[in-house]
Amino acid sequence: MKKIPIKKEIIIIIFGILLNFLASHYNLSKFDKIYKNYDGQSYNQITGSDLLDTWEFAETFRKKISETNNFFESLPHFERFYLPSIIVGYYYYLIDKEIYETIETGEKVVKVDNYKFGLLLIQILSYYFAIYLFVKTLKEKYKINYSLILLSFLSFEPTIIQWHHSFWNESFFITMMIFLFYLLIKNSNNFWLNFIIGILVALMFAQRAVSFFYILPVMIYFIFINKRNFRSLVFLIFGFVSLIFFIGYNNYDKTGIFYLIPSKHQYYSYYYYFGTRIYADTHNISREKAHDILDLEEKKWRVDNDLYPELEKEYNANKARDNLKLNKDYSKAIDYRNKKFVEIAISNPIYVTKLFIKRVLLMSQFSPTWVNQSYNNDRTSPEAKFNAAEYYNRNFIRNIFYSLCVYTFVMVGFLNFLKELVFEKKYSNHNKFLIFQIISILYFVTISGLWGNPKYFVPCIISLSFFFAKGLNLSIIFFKEK
């Protein structure tokens, strides 16, 4: 009997899935437990830090949909994490399990051993299905010779796959990103497919607010590929605007204000994180003094404009979220902070430029254990408070060494791409797709660079994977010929 050959791509996918299953089991067994921090507060370690907001909103959504059986009526407004909360909440609604429990101390925490593995299973299978479809289509459309390397990189590179056995938002986001790439190269002249692409880009925004303007790089790619076929662009925009409008209307229905970018993201934005340090450098004073000055100015502005004096405290209280006047006051405060940051940044462009470059370099490291490290981070610990730089960057040297190894092949692939584009004038659809990847990298670096967090660099790593695979393949060919 003749044996049916198993494709290498299938073997890679299967091993990738099994590896993530094992890592998921390890993380759940080690970190799905109640942890008490230095301030005496208890929480589930695997859903701590920024994930707490996601799971709190998920619980509210789950409870409401259980009571009403109405999905759309139960949807939360977009405050910080929109789609992640909906995914988690709806999952627990479907399996009819509660998310929270009250422990002996009287604190409400995310339950231990409450079928979390099902969420991780969905993440893992969704991701590997997306990369299989994408790499297969990329190989067929563009006849590339580095598809196995690309598939292996996307399947096993630890900085990427660590998100699939965690509950951070990056897993579904990069899955949607890869599925977007698949649809982009599949058939750019199918109008209804373009409509779906627009919806998908809007879903990416719902998953991570930082991608709100990501529709612009996608539009540029459409112009590259379709040239004067503007109907394709119209269907893309129509799909994007349709879902965006729905999100805005849902926000209006829940809060009385039509908005798109969540208020939490705007309030705790550039002004909150970087205004003080820029102001301090401009006036040659300490950051503590700069903070006091800016805080006093904002409080005076609130009094002069008859706003809530304890605006932040009131807004963070659940009972105040549906207060129309409070929401309007909060929006005014956001507008004040945005204008103030622009004013501060313009006053010291040299420092801002230096800060941005420094933070981008910090952000662009490959950090393969970021997720596991986050489980062990405790913001209330003495090390975190008094030596934050060393505490949060304790694997920095190792990450730099690993990053340089990866970037070596990325650079080889990128230089070969430039040679084809500039000297050989190869303006193929494949090279246009790689141009789109460069624009995508620039987009995320521009939006998130100041934060300097490797977590925000993950979408860029997906785009860099093409140049890595291309560069490694060229290096293999070169040494084979020696």
PDB file of N, CA and C in Angstrom, residues 80-119:
ATOM      1  N   ARG A  80     -11.863  50.583  27.958  1.00  0.00           N
ATOM      2  CA  ARG A  80     -10.431  50.316  27.851  1.00  0.00           C
ATOM      3  C   ARG A  80     -10.162  49.107  26.956  1.00  0.00           C
ATOM      4  N   PHE A  81     -10.725  47.955  27.336  1.00  0.00           N
ATOM      5  CA  PHE A  81     -10.568  46.741  26.532  1.00  0.00           C
ATOM      6  C   PHE A  81     -11.955  46.281  26.095  1.00  0.00           C
ATOM      7  N   TYR A  82     -12.248  46.416  24.823  1.00  0.00           N
ATOM      8  CA  TYR A  82     -13.601  46.184  24.324  1.00  0.00           C
ATOM      9  C   TYR A  82     -13.809  44.740  23.877  1.00  0.00           C
ATOM     10  N   LEU A  83     -13.254  44.377  22.728  1.00  0.00           N
ATOM     11  CA  LEU A  83     -13.432  43.027  22.206  1.00  0.00           C
ATOM     12  C   LEU A  83     -12.872  41.951  23.143  1.00  0.00           C
ATOM     13  N   PRO A  84     -11.697  42.152  23.785  1.00  0.00           N
ATOM     14  CA  PRO A  84     -11.210  41.133  24.728  1.00  0.00           C
ATOM     15  C   PRO A  84     -12.209  40.810  25.836  1.00  0.00           C
ATOM     16  N   SER A  85     -12.879  41.852  26.370  1.00  0.00           N
ATOM     17  CA  SER A  85     -13.877  41.630  27.423  1.00  0.00           C
ATOM     18  C   SER A  85     -15.075  40.863  26.889  1.00  0.00           C
ATOM     19  N   ILE A  86     -15.469  41.181  25.668  1.00  0.00           N
ATOM     20  CA  ILE A  86     -16.613  40.500  25.051  1.00  0.00           C
ATOM     21  C   ILE A  86     -16.284  39.026  24.819  1.00  0.00           C
ATOM     22  N   ILE A  87     -15.073  38.747  24.327  1.00  0.00           N
ATOM     23  CA  ILE A  87     -14.663  37.362  24.056  1.00  0.00           C
ATOM     24  C   ILE A  87     -14.659  36.539  25.345  1.00  0.00           C
ATOM     25  N   VAL A  88     -14.015  37.072  26.390  1.00  0.00           N
ATOM     26  CA  VAL A  88     -13.934  36.348  27.659  1.00  0.00           C
ATOM     27  C   VAL A  88     -15.331  36.179  28.272  1.00  0.00           C
ATOM     28  N   GLY A  89     -16.108  37.254  28.298  1.00  0.00           N
ATOM     29  CA  GLY A  89     -17.436  37.199  28.893  1.00  0.00           C
ATOM     30  C   GLY A  89     -18.371  36.247  28.160  1.00  0.00           C
ATOM     31  N   TYR A  90     -18.331  36.276  26.825  1.00  0.00           N
ATOM     32  CA  TYR A  90     -19.223  35.412  26.046  1.00  0.00           C
ATOM     33  C   TYR A  90     -18.811  33.950  26.158  1.00  0.00           C
ATOM     34  N   TYR A  91     -17.516  33.711  26.262  1.00  0.00           N
ATOM     35  CA  TYR A  91     -17.030  32.337  26.451  1.00  0.00           C
ATOM     36  C   TYR A  91     -17.605  31.743  27.739  1.00  0.00           C
ATOM     37  N   TYR A  92     -17.532  32.504  28.828  1.00  0.00           N
ATOM     38  CA  TYR A  92     -18.043  31.997  30.100  1.00  0.00           C
ATOM     39  C   TYR A  92     -19.571  31.940  30.122  1.00  0.00           C
ATOM     40  N   TYR A  93     -20.203  32.795  29.339  1.00  0.00           N
ATOM     41  CA  TYR A  93     -21.664  32.708  29.197  1.00  0.00           C
ATOM     42  C   TYR A  93     -22.043  31.411  28.490  1.00  0.00           C
ATOM     43  N   LEU A  94     -21.298  31.061  27.437  1.00  0.00           N
ATOM     44  CA  LEU A  94     -21.601  29.843  26.673  1.00  0.00           C
ATOM     45  C   LEU A  94     -21.399  28.580  27.505  1.00  0.00           C
ATOM     46  N   ILE A  95     -20.359  28.544  28.325  1.00  0.00           N
ATOM     47  CA  ILE A  95     -20.122  27.342  29.137  1.00  0.00           C
ATOM     48  C   ILE A  95     -20.848  27.419  30.485  1.00  0.00           C
ATOM     49  N   ASP A  96     -21.560  28.541  30.701  1.00  0.00           N
ATOM     50  CA  ASP A  96     -22.385  28.737  31.896  1.00  0.00           C
ATOM     51  C   ASP A  96     -21.574  28.585  33.194  1.00  0.00           C
ATOM     52  N   LYS A  97     -20.454  29.327  33.249  1.00  0.00           N
ATOM     53  CA  LYS A  97     -19.607  29.320  34.438  1.00  0.00           C
ATOM     54  C   LYS A  97     -19.341  30.754  34.887  1.00  0.00           C
ATOM     55  N   GLU A  98     -19.248  30.945  36.197  1.00  0.00           N
ATOM     56  CA  GLU A  98     -18.939  32.262  36.733  1.00  0.00           C
ATOM     57  C   GLU A  98     -17.443  32.538  36.610  1.00  0.00           C
ATOM     58  N   ILE A  99     -17.101  33.807  36.541  1.00  0.00           N
ATOM     59  CA  ILE A  99     -15.696  34.203  36.390  1.00  0.00           C
ATOM     60  C   ILE A  99     -15.066  34.493  37.746  1.00  0.00           C
ATOM     61  N   TYR A 100     -15.810  35.131  38.627  1.00  0.00           N
ATOM     62  CA  TYR A 100     -15.258  35.582  39.922  1.00  0.00           C
ATOM     63  C   TYR A 100     -15.788  34.756  41.092  1.00  0.00           C
ATOM     64  N   GLU A 101     -15.023  34.797  42.171  1.00  0.00           N
ATOM     65  CA  GLU A 101     -15.449  34.206  43.435  1.00  0.00           C
ATOM     66  C   GLU A 101     -14.969  35.114  44.570  1.00  0.00           C
ATOM     67  N   THR A 102     -15.570  34.973  45.738  1.00  0.00           N
ATOM     68  CA  THR A 102     -15.156  35.734  46.919  1.00  0.00           C
ATOM     69  C   THR A 102     -14.338  34.818  47.822  1.00  0.00           C
ATOM     70  N   ILE A 103     -13.124  35.236  48.138  1.00  0.00           N
ATOM     71  CA  ILE A 103     -12.231  34.406  48.956  1.00  0.00           C
ATOM     72  C   ILE A 103     -12.381  34.761  50.439  1.00  0.00           C
ATOM     73  N   GLU A 104     -11.620  34.088  51.293  1.00  0.00           N
ATOM     74  CA  GLU A 104     -11.752  34.231  52.751  1.00  0.00           C
ATOM     75  C   GLU A 104     -11.564  35.665  53.230  1.00  0.00           C
ATOM     76  N   THR A 105     -10.724  36.434  52.538  1.00  0.00           N
ATOM     77  CA  THR A 105     -10.459  37.818  52.956  1.00  0.00           C
ATOM     78  C   THR A 105     -11.604  38.759  52.591  1.00  0.00           C
ATOM     79  N   GLY A 106     -12.589  38.229  51.834  1.00  0.00           N
ATOM     80  CA  GLY A 106     -13.705  39.060  51.390  1.00  0.00           C
ATOM     81  C   GLY A 106     -13.473  39.711  50.043  1.00  0.00           C
ATOM     82  N   GLU A 107     -12.304  39.475  49.443  1.00  0.00           N
ATOM     83  CA  GLU A 107     -11.969  40.057  48.142  1.00  0.00           C
ATOM     84  C   GLU A 107     -12.528  39.211  47.001  1.00  0.00           C
ATOM     85  N   LYS A 108     -12.958  39.895  45.919  1.00  0.00           N
ATOM     86  CA  LYS A 108     -13.422  39.185  44.728  1.00  0.00           C
ATOM     87  C   LYS A 108     -12.239  38.983  43.791  1.00  0.00           C
ATOM     88  N   VAL A 109     -12.012  37.746  43.398  1.00  0.00           N
ATOM     89  CA  VAL A 109     -10.892  37.425  42.509  1.00  0.00           C
ATOM     90  C   VAL A 109     -11.373  36.490  41.409  1.00  0.00           C
ATOM     91  N   VAL A 110     -10.614  36.445  40.298  1.00  0.00           N
ATOM     92  CA  VAL A 110     -10.926  35.513  39.222  1.00  0.00           C
ATOM     93  C   VAL A 110     -10.721  34.090  39.734  1.00  0.00           C
ATOM     94  N   LYS A 111     -11.689  33.252  39.486  1.00  0.00           N
ATOM     95  CA  LYS A 111     -11.644  31.880  39.995  1.00  0.00           C
ATOM     96  C   LYS A 111     -10.427  31.110  39.486  1.00  0.00           C
ATOM     97  N   VAL A 112      -9.958  30.197  40.290  1.00  0.00           N
ATOM     98  CA  VAL A 112      -8.897  29.267  39.904  1.00  0.00           C
ATOM     99  C   VAL A 112      -9.547  28.036  39.268  1.00  0.00           C
ATOM    100  N   ASP A 113      -8.894  27.479  38.247  1.00  0.00           N
ATOM    101  CA  ASP A 113      -9.372  26.250  37.596  1.00  0.00           C
ATOM    102  C   ASP A 113     -10.817  26.375  37.105  1.00  0.00           C
ATOM    103  N   ASN A 114     -11.133  27.474  36.432  1.00  0.00           N
ATOM    104  CA  ASN A 114     -12.498  27.638  35.918  1.00  0.00           C
ATOM    105  C   ASN A 114     -12.520  27.603  34.385  1.00  0.00           C
ATOM    106  N   TYR A 115     -11.957  26.537  33.843  1.00  0.00           N
ATOM    107  CA  TYR A 115     -12.020  26.245  32.399  1.00  0.00           C
ATOM    108  C   TYR A 115     -11.323  27.304  31.528  1.00  0.00           C
ATOM    109  N   LYS A 116     -10.260  27.897  32.043  1.00  0.00           N
ATOM    110  CA  LYS A 116      -9.515  28.885  31.259  1.00  0.00           C
ATOM    111  C   LYS A 116      -8.833  28.257  30.045  1.00  0.00           C
ATOM    112  N   PHE A 117      -8.525  26.962  30.136  1.00  0.00           N
ATOM    113  CA  PHE A 117      -7.813  26.312  29.040  1.00  0.00           C
ATOM    114  C   PHE A 117      -8.604  26.382  27.731  1.00  0.00           C
ATOM    115  N   GLY A 118      -9.931  26.417  27.836  1.00  0.00           N
ATOM    116  CA  GLY A 118     -10.759  26.519  26.633  1.00  0.00           C
ATOM    117  C   GLY A 118     -10.479  27.784  25.850  1.00  0.00           C
ATOM    118  N   LEU A 119     -10.276  28.910  26.561  1.00  0.00           N
ATOM    119  CA  LEU A 119      -9.929  30.175  25.903  1.00  0.00           C
ATOM    120  C   LEU A 119      -8.587  30.072  25.193  1.00  0.00           C
TER     121      LEU A 119
END
